[in-house]
């Protein structure tokens, strides 16, 4: 969960059957908030971890799924590092994209080697599913 904020995407992943989840945010207060929300939902380490930092310095390993609900500029910036974190066949689900910026995000993802697998539009917001 990149830009974990409240931790809701990590918590939802576990509730939907993920074995483990990791949330990362550059904001230490967001990480603290995510940890509190995880505890309220009876999740904690090692099943669910939250770390403060950026993708390049705080996240190691490869993952089946990366999720993010953040603005277009952040997704574009993160696209440079996210590919190295995906397992072969993995997907990156990105939401929080204003529809007027979606094509720009798709272009940036494709430039980094991602291919668009699905796009969902609803009331001016876009969710993209991309894979390598």
Backbone as a printed PyTorch tensor [residue, N CA C, xyz], in Angstrom:
tensor([[[  0.8690,  -1.1640,   0.0000],
         [  0.0000,   0.0000,   0.0000],
         [  0.9120,   1.2210,   0.0000]],

        [[  1.0530,   1.8380,  -1.1610],
         [  1.9600,   2.9710,  -1.3210],
         [  1.1990,   4.2610,  -1.0580]],

        [[  1.7140,   5.0650,  -0.1180],
         [  0.9780,   6.2350,   0.3350],
         [ -0.1310,   5.7690,   1.2450]],

        [[  0.2330,   4.9840,   2.2530],
         [ -0.7440,   4.2070,   3.0330],
         [ -1.7340,   5.0540,   3.8210]],

        [[ -1.4230,   6.3080,   4.1080],
         [ -2.3900,   7.1940,   4.7630],
         [ -3.0550,   6.5810,   5.9700]],

        [[ -4.2910,   6.1550,   5.8230],
         [ -5.0460,   5.5570,   6.9240],
         [ -4.7770,   4.0650,   7.0690]],

        [[ -4.1610,   3.4500,   6.0670],
         [ -3.9070,   2.0120,   6.0900],
         [ -5.0630,   1.2000,   5.5540]],

        [[ -6.1020,   1.8600,   5.0680],
         [ -7.3170,   1.1560,   4.6730],
         [ -7.0830,   0.1570,   3.5510]],

        [[ -6.2220,   0.4620,   2.6020],
         [ -5.9980,  -0.4850,   1.5100],
         [ -5.2730,  -1.7320,   2.0060]],

        [[ -4.3290,  -1.5720,   2.9140],
         [ -3.6430,  -2.7280,   3.4920],
         [ -4.6060,  -3.5750,   4.3130]],

        [[ -5.4040,  -2.9200,   5.1090],
         [ -6.3850,  -3.6300,   5.9370],
         [ -7.3870,  -4.3550,   5.0480]],

        [[ -7.8710,  -3.6880,   4.0100],
         [ -8.8230,  -4.3180,   3.0870],
         [ -8.1930,  -5.5270,   2.4010]],

        [[ -6.9230,  -5.4220,   2.0230],
         [ -6.2500,  -6.5630,   1.3790],
         [ -6.2600,  -7.7850,   2.2880]],

        [[ -5.9720,  -7.5780,   3.5610],
         [ -5.9880,  -8.7030,   4.5020],
         [ -7.3970,  -9.2530,   4.6890]],

        [[ -8.3700,  -8.3750,   4.7850],
         [ -9.7530,  -8.8210,   4.9410],
         [-10.2430,  -9.5950,   3.7170]],

        [[ -9.6370,  -9.2960,   2.5560],
         [-10.0180,  -9.9780,   1.3200],
         [ -9.1800, -11.2270,   1.0390]],

        [[ -8.2640, -11.5540,   1.9690],
         [ -7.5410, -12.8120,   1.8300],
         [ -6.0470, -12.7510,   1.6200]],

        [[ -5.4630, -11.5770,   1.5410],
         [ -4.0010, -11.5050,   1.4200],
         [ -3.3660, -12.0940,   2.6720]],

        [[ -2.2470, -12.7610,   2.5020],
         [ -1.5590, -13.3500,   3.6490],
         [ -0.8280, -12.3230,   4.4840]],

        [[ -0.2110, -11.3590,   3.8170],
         [  0.5090, -10.2790,   4.4860],
         [  0.3080,  -8.9940,   3.7020]],

        [[  0.6000,  -7.8670,   4.3530],
         [  0.5200,  -6.5740,   3.6870],
         [  1.5620,  -5.6460,   4.2840]],

        [[  2.0330,  -4.7380,   3.4510],
         [  3.0030,  -3.7230,   3.8470],
         [  2.5100,  -2.3800,   3.3570]],

        [[  2.4750,  -1.4010,   4.2410],
         [  2.1160,  -0.0430,   3.8720],
         [  3.3140,   0.8620,   4.0400]],

        [[  3.4900,   1.7870,   3.1130],
         [  4.6010,   2.7340,   3.1830],
         [  4.0820,   4.1340,   2.8890]],

        [[  4.5900,   5.0910,   3.6540],
         [  4.2130,   6.4850,   3.4510],
         [  5.3950,   7.3570,   3.8410]],

        [[  5.5600,   8.4790,   3.1660],
         [  6.6370,   9.3910,   3.5210],
         [  6.3170,  10.1890,   4.7820]],

        [[  5.0490,  10.2310,   5.1570],
         [  4.5840,  10.9980,   6.3060],
         [  4.5150,  10.1140,   7.5520]],

        [[  5.3170,  10.4420,   8.5520],
         [  5.3630,   9.6570,   9.7860],
         [  4.0070,   9.6410,  10.5010]],

        [[  3.2560,  10.7360,  10.4370],
         [  1.9280,  10.7710,  11.0630],
         [  0.9570,   9.8200,  10.3610]],

        [[  1.0730,   9.7130,   9.0470],
         [  0.2240,   8.7760,   8.3070],
         [  0.5280,   7.3480,   8.7320]],

        [[  1.7940,   7.0350,   8.9050],
         [  2.1890,   5.6890,   9.3370],
         [  1.6360,   5.4000,  10.7280]],

        [[  1.7230,   6.3630,  11.6200],
         [  1.1850,   6.1860,  12.9730],
         [ -0.3260,   5.9750,  12.9250]],

        [[ -1.0170,   6.7500,  12.0920],
         [ -2.4600,   6.6120,  11.9320],
         [ -2.8070,   5.2350,  11.3620]],

        [[ -2.0530,   4.7800,  10.3810],
         [ -2.2980,   3.4670,   9.7800],
         [ -2.1150,   2.3580,  10.8120]],

        [[ -1.0950,   2.4810,  11.6420],
         [ -0.8680,   1.4710,  12.6860],
         [ -2.0290,   1.4310,  13.6770]],

        [[ -2.5490,   2.5950,  14.0380],
         [ -3.7040,   2.6490,  14.9500],
         [ -4.9210,   1.9770,  14.3250]],

        [[ -5.1640,   2.2470,  13.0480],
         [ -6.3060,   1.6450,  12.3620],
         [ -6.1280,   0.1330,  12.2220]],

        [[ -4.9110,  -0.3120,  12.0010],
         [ -4.6480,  -1.7520,  11.9220],
         [ -4.9680,  -2.4180,  13.2570]],

        [[ -4.5240,  -1.8000,  14.3470],
         [ -4.7880,  -2.3570,  15.6770],
         [ -6.2840,  -2.4110,  15.9600]],

        [[ -7.0290,  -1.3830,  15.5290],
         [ -8.4850,  -1.3730,  15.7040],
         [ -9.1540,  -2.5320,  14.9620]],

        [[ -8.4870,  -3.0100,  13.9250],
         [ -9.0180,  -4.1070,  13.1270],
         [ -8.3220,  -5.4340,  13.4380]],

        [[ -7.6190,  -5.4710,  14.5640],
         [ -6.9550,  -6.6860,  15.0620],
         [ -5.8540,  -7.1910,  14.1390]],

        [[ -5.1640,  -6.2720,  13.4500],
         [ -4.0210,  -6.6510,  12.6260],
         [ -2.7610,  -6.0120,  13.1840]],

        [[ -1.6660,  -6.7340,  13.0840],
         [ -0.3750,  -6.2120,  13.5180],
         [  0.7380,  -7.0240,  12.8890]],

        [[  1.9490,  -6.7290,  13.3210],
         [  3.1040,  -7.4250,  12.7710],
         [  3.1200,  -8.8680,  13.2390]],

        [[  3.6050,  -9.7820,  12.4520],
         [  4.2330,  -9.6020,  11.1430],
         [  3.2510,  -9.6010,   9.9730]],

        [[  1.9810,  -9.8780,  10.2240],
         [  1.0180,  -9.9440,   9.1250],
         [  0.8660,  -8.6000,   8.4120]],

        [[  0.8670,  -7.5230,   9.1650],
         [  0.6860,  -6.1840,   8.5980],
         [  1.7230,  -5.2580,   9.1980]],

        [[  2.5330,  -4.6820,   8.2980],
         [  3.5700,  -3.7390,   8.7380],
         [  3.3800,  -2.4130,   8.0100]],

        [[  3.7290,  -1.3340,   8.7010],
         [  3.7520,  -0.0090,   8.1000],
         [  5.1200,   0.5930,   8.3400]],

        [[  5.6920,   1.2050,   7.3100],
         [  7.0100,   1.8210,   7.4240],
         [  6.9730,   3.2350,   6.8630]],

        [[  7.7970,   4.0790,   7.4320],
         [  7.9230,   5.4530,   6.9660],
         [  9.1110,   5.5200,   6.0180]],

        [[  8.9050,   6.1150,   4.8610],
         [  9.9700,   6.2860,   3.8820],
         [  9.4090,   6.2740,   2.4760]],

        [[ 10.3210,   6.1940,   1.5050],
         [  9.8760,   6.1330,   0.1130],
         [ 10.1540,   4.7440,  -0.4460]],

        [[  9.6710,   4.4860,  -1.6310],
         [  9.8230,   3.1480,  -2.2030],
         [ 11.2850,   2.7470,  -2.3470]],

        [[ 12.1150,   3.6690,  -2.7570],
         [ 13.5130,   3.3330,  -3.0070],
         [ 14.2570,   2.9750,  -1.7280]],

        [[ 13.9050,   3.5760,  -0.6120],
         [ 14.6690,   3.3480,   0.6040],
         [ 14.0050,   2.5010,   1.6620]],

        [[ 12.6900,   2.3280,   1.5860],
         [ 11.9780,   1.6720,   2.6880],
         [ 11.3740,   0.3160,   2.3300]],

        [[ 11.3190,   0.0050,   1.0410],
         [ 10.6340,  -1.2180,   0.6250],
         [ 11.6140,  -2.1350,  -0.0970]],

        [[ 11.6300,  -3.3870,   0.3450],
         [ 12.5110,  -4.3820,  -0.2550],
         [ 11.7020,  -5.6130,  -0.6140]],

        [[ 12.1610,  -6.3680,  -1.5940],
         [ 11.4710,  -7.5750,  -2.0030],
         [ 10.5760,  -7.3150,  -3.1880]],

        [[  9.7910,  -8.3310,  -3.5190],
         [  8.8420,  -8.2140,  -4.6170],
         [  7.4740,  -8.6710,  -4.1460]],

        [[  6.4560,  -8.0960,  -4.7610],
         [  5.0860,  -8.2740,  -4.3090],
         [  4.1800,  -8.6670,  -5.4670]],

        [[  3.1130,  -9.3950,  -5.1500],
         [  2.1180,  -9.7860,  -6.1520],
         [  1.2650,  -8.6040,  -6.5770]],

        [[  0.9590,  -7.7320,  -5.6250],
         [  0.0720,  -6.6050,  -5.8790],
         [  0.6210,  -5.3690,  -5.1690]],

        [[  0.6110,  -4.2590,  -5.8720],
         [  0.8770,  -2.9520,  -5.2810],
         [ -0.4060,  -2.1500,  -5.4400]],

        [[ -0.8390,  -1.4870,  -4.3850],
         [ -2.0190,  -0.6330,  -4.4560],
         [ -1.6410,   0.7780,  -4.0250]],

        [[ -2.3090,   1.7420,  -4.6340],
         [ -2.0940,   3.1360,  -4.2450],
         [ -3.3470,   3.9260,  -4.5810]],

        [[ -3.7050,   4.8000,  -3.6760],
         [ -4.8130,   5.7230,  -3.8830],
         [ -4.2550,   7.1170,  -3.6200]],

        [[ -3.5570,   7.6140,  -4.6330],
         [ -2.8340,   8.8790,  -4.5060],
         [ -2.9670,   9.6680,  -5.8060]],

        [[ -2.5100,  10.8960,  -5.7960],
         [ -2.6620,  11.7750,  -6.9510],
         [ -1.7690,  11.3540,  -8.1170]],

        [[ -2.1350,  11.8280,  -9.2940],
         [ -1.4450,  11.4750, -10.5320],
         [  0.0550,  11.7460, -10.4700]],

        [[  0.4620,  12.9040,  -9.9740],
         [  1.8890,  13.2270,  -9.9310],
         [  2.6760,  12.2100,  -9.1110]],

        [[  2.1010,  11.7500,  -8.0150],
         [  2.7900,  10.7590,  -7.1780],
         [  2.9070,   9.4240,  -7.9100]],

        [[  1.8620,   9.0110,  -8.5960],
         [  1.9070,   7.7520,  -9.3390],
         [  2.9470,   7.8330, -10.4440]],

        [[  2.9730,   8.9410, -11.1510],
         [  3.9630,   9.1330, -12.2160],
         [  5.3680,   9.0290, -11.6450]],

        [[  5.6090,   9.6910, -10.5400],
         [  6.9300,   9.6500,  -9.9010],
         [  7.2850,   8.2390,  -9.4300]],

        [[  6.3330,   7.5570,  -8.8200],
         [  6.5750,   6.2160,  -8.2880],
         [  6.7440,   5.1670,  -9.3770]],

        [[  6.2740,   5.4500, -10.5760],
         [  6.3450,   4.4630, -11.6580],
         [  7.7830,   4.0790, -11.9830]],

        [[  8.7230,   4.9250, -11.6520],
         [ 10.1480,   4.6250, -11.9090],
         [ 10.6560,   3.5010, -11.0190]],

        [[ 10.1070,   3.3750,  -9.8190],
         [ 10.5940,   2.3870,  -8.8570],
         [  9.6560,   1.1950,  -8.6830]],

        [[  8.3900,   1.3650,  -8.9770],
         [  7.3990,   0.3360,  -8.6690],
         [  7.6220,  -0.9600,  -9.4460]],

        [[  8.0850,  -0.8810, -10.6680],
         [  8.2810,  -2.0810, -11.4720],
         [  9.2330,  -3.0720, -10.8440]],

        [[ 10.2700,  -2.5930, -10.1910],
         [ 11.2440,  -3.4740,  -9.5480],
         [ 10.6510,  -4.1950,  -8.3470]],

        [[  9.5320,  -3.6970,  -7.8300],
         [  8.9010,  -4.2890,  -6.6490],
         [  7.8220,  -5.3130,  -6.9830]],

        [[  7.4820,  -5.4410,  -8.2600],
         [  6.4420,  -6.3860,  -8.6610],
         [  7.0340,  -7.7270,  -9.0680]],

        [[  6.4240,  -8.7910,  -8.5980],
         [  6.7760, -10.1290,  -9.0680],
         [  6.3090, -10.2670, -10.5140]],

        [[  6.9180, -11.1770, -11.2710],
         [  6.3930, -11.4290, -12.6250],
         [  4.9070, -11.7950, -12.5460]],

        [[  4.1190, -11.1730, -13.3890],
         [  2.6830, -11.3910, -13.3720],
         [  1.9390, -10.5470, -12.3540]],

        [[  2.6620,  -9.7480, -11.5740],
         [  2.0360,  -8.8970, -10.5710],
         [  1.3290,  -7.7120, -11.1890]],

        [[  0.4970,  -7.0450, -10.3940],
         [ -0.2540,  -5.8880, -10.8820],
         [ -0.1330,  -4.7100,  -9.9130]],

        [[ -0.2530,  -3.5340, -10.4840],
         [ -0.2910,  -2.2940,  -9.7150],
         [ -1.6690,  -1.6830,  -9.9430]],

        [[ -2.4370,  -1.5590,  -8.8680],
         [ -3.7440,  -0.9170,  -8.9040],
         [ -3.5750,   0.5030,  -8.3770]],

        [[ -3.8520,   1.4750,  -9.2240],
         [ -3.6930,   2.8810,  -8.8600],
         [ -5.0120,   3.5980,  -8.9940]],

        [[ -5.4680,   4.1890,  -7.9140],
         [ -6.6940,   4.9800,  -7.9540],
         [ -6.4030,   6.3530,  -7.3730]],

        [[ -7.4290,   7.1870,  -7.3450],
         [ -7.2420,   8.5570,  -6.8800],
         [ -6.7900,   9.4830,  -7.9970]],

        [[ -6.9530,   9.0280,  -9.2310],
         [ -6.4960,   9.7770, -10.4060],
         [ -7.6770,  10.5650, -10.9720]],

        [[ -7.5380,  11.8690, -11.0640],
         [ -8.5670,  12.6970, -11.7010],
         [ -8.5830,  12.3550, -13.1840]],

        [[ -9.7760,  12.2040, -13.7500],
         [ -9.9010,  11.7140, -15.1280],
         [ -9.1330,  12.5460, -16.1530]],

        [[ -8.9670,  13.8310, -15.9140],
         [ -8.2380,  14.6780, -16.8630],
         [ -6.7420,  14.3940, -16.8730]],

        [[ -6.2520,  13.6570, -15.8950],
         [ -4.8190,  13.3120, -15.8150],
         [ -4.5530,  11.8420, -16.1350]],

        [[ -5.5890,  11.0560, -16.3570],
         [ -5.4280,   9.6100, -16.5200],
         [ -4.5330,   9.2430, -17.7020]],

        [[ -4.7130,   9.8820, -18.8530],
         [ -3.8900,   9.5370, -20.0150],
         [ -2.4230,   9.8270, -19.7610]],

        [[ -2.1450,  10.8820, -19.0300],
         [ -0.7670,  11.2190, -18.6660],
         [ -0.1550,  10.1300, -17.7800]],

        [[ -0.9420,   9.6130, -16.8430],
         [ -0.4780,   8.5360, -15.9640],
         [ -0.2360,   7.2700, -16.7820]],

        [[ -1.1590,   6.9370, -17.6680],
         [ -0.9870,   5.7450, -18.5150],
         [  0.2920,   5.8720, -19.3330]],

        [[  0.5260,   7.0250, -19.9150],
         [  1.7360,   7.2460, -20.7080],
         [  2.9860,   7.0250, -19.8590]],

        [[  2.9890,   7.5650, -18.6430],
         [  4.1480,   7.4020, -17.7540],
         [  4.3590,   5.9390, -17.3810]],

        [[  3.2790,   5.2250, -17.0980],
         [  3.3890,   3.8050, -16.7690],
         [  3.9560,   3.0200, -17.9480]],

        [[  3.4370,   3.2810, -19.1380],
         [  3.9150,   2.5750, -20.3250],
         [  5.3770,   2.8940, -20.6070]],

        [[  5.7790,   4.1110, -20.3600],
         [  7.1780,   4.5080, -20.5470],
         [  8.1030,   3.7190, -19.6210]],

        [[  7.5770,   3.2730, -18.4730],
         [  8.3710,   2.5000, -17.5160],
         [  8.2230,   0.9920, -17.7260]],

        [[  7.5700,   0.5810, -18.8020],
         [  7.4600,  -0.8310, -19.1230],
         [  6.1780,  -1.5000, -18.6750]],

        [[  5.2820,  -0.7690, -18.0360],
         [  3.9900,  -1.3200, -17.6450],
         [  3.0680,  -1.3910, -18.8610]],

        [[  2.1080,  -2.2980, -18.7950],
         [  1.0480,  -2.3060, -19.7990],
         [ -0.2900,  -2.1820, -19.0700]],

        [[ -1.1680,  -1.4200, -19.6640],
         [ -2.4750,  -1.1960, -19.0650],
         [ -3.3280,  -2.4530, -19.2300]],

        [[ -3.8120,  -2.9930, -18.1090],
         [ -4.6410,  -4.1920, -18.1150],
         [ -6.1230,  -3.8690, -17.9860]],

        [[ -6.4230,  -2.7740, -17.2910],
         [ -7.8270,  -2.4000, -17.0910],
         [ -7.8800,  -0.9430, -16.6620]],

        [[ -9.0040,  -0.3340, -16.9700],
         [ -9.2600,   1.0530, -16.5560],
         [-10.7160,   1.1600, -16.1600]],

        [[-10.9520,   1.7540, -15.0000],
         [-12.3170,   1.9830, -14.5220],
         [-12.4850,   3.4770, -14.2570]],

        [[-13.5500,   4.0440, -14.7700],
         [-13.8660,   5.4570, -14.5820],
         [-15.1780,   5.5640, -13.8150]],

        [[-15.1990,   6.4860, -12.8330],
         [-16.4390,   6.7190, -12.1000],
         [-16.4480,   8.1390, -11.5510]],

        [[-17.4250,   8.9080, -11.9870],
         [-17.6610,  10.2650, -11.4850],
         [-16.4010,  11.1260, -11.4500]],

        [[-15.6400,  11.0970, -12.5340],
         [-14.4610,  11.9490, -12.6360],
         [-13.1850,  11.3760, -12.0430]],

        [[-13.2330,  10.1540, -11.5330],
         [-12.0650,   9.4980, -10.9490],
         [-11.7450,   8.2410, -11.7450]],

        [[-10.4620,   7.8800, -11.7570],
         [-10.0040,   6.7450, -12.5440],
         [ -9.1810,   5.8040, -11.6700]],

        [[ -9.3580,   4.5160, -11.9200],
         [ -8.5370,   3.4700, -11.3220],
         [ -7.8860,   2.7120, -12.4720]],

        [[ -6.5850,   2.5250, -12.4010],
         [ -5.8520,   1.8140, -13.4290],
         [ -5.2560,   0.5290, -12.8680]],

        [[ -5.3040,  -0.5220, -13.6670],
         [ -4.6000,  -1.7600, -13.3330],
         [ -3.5180,  -1.9450, -14.3910]],

        [[ -2.2810,  -2.0100, -13.9250],
         [ -1.1540,  -2.1440, -14.8510],
         [ -0.2770,  -3.3150, -14.4120]],

        [[  0.3480,  -3.9600, -15.3810],
         [  1.2550,  -5.0520, -15.1130],
         [  2.5100,  -4.9130, -15.9520]],

        [[  3.4580,  -5.7620, -15.6810],
         [  4.7030,  -5.7440, -16.4620],
         [  4.7250,  -6.8720, -17.4690]]])
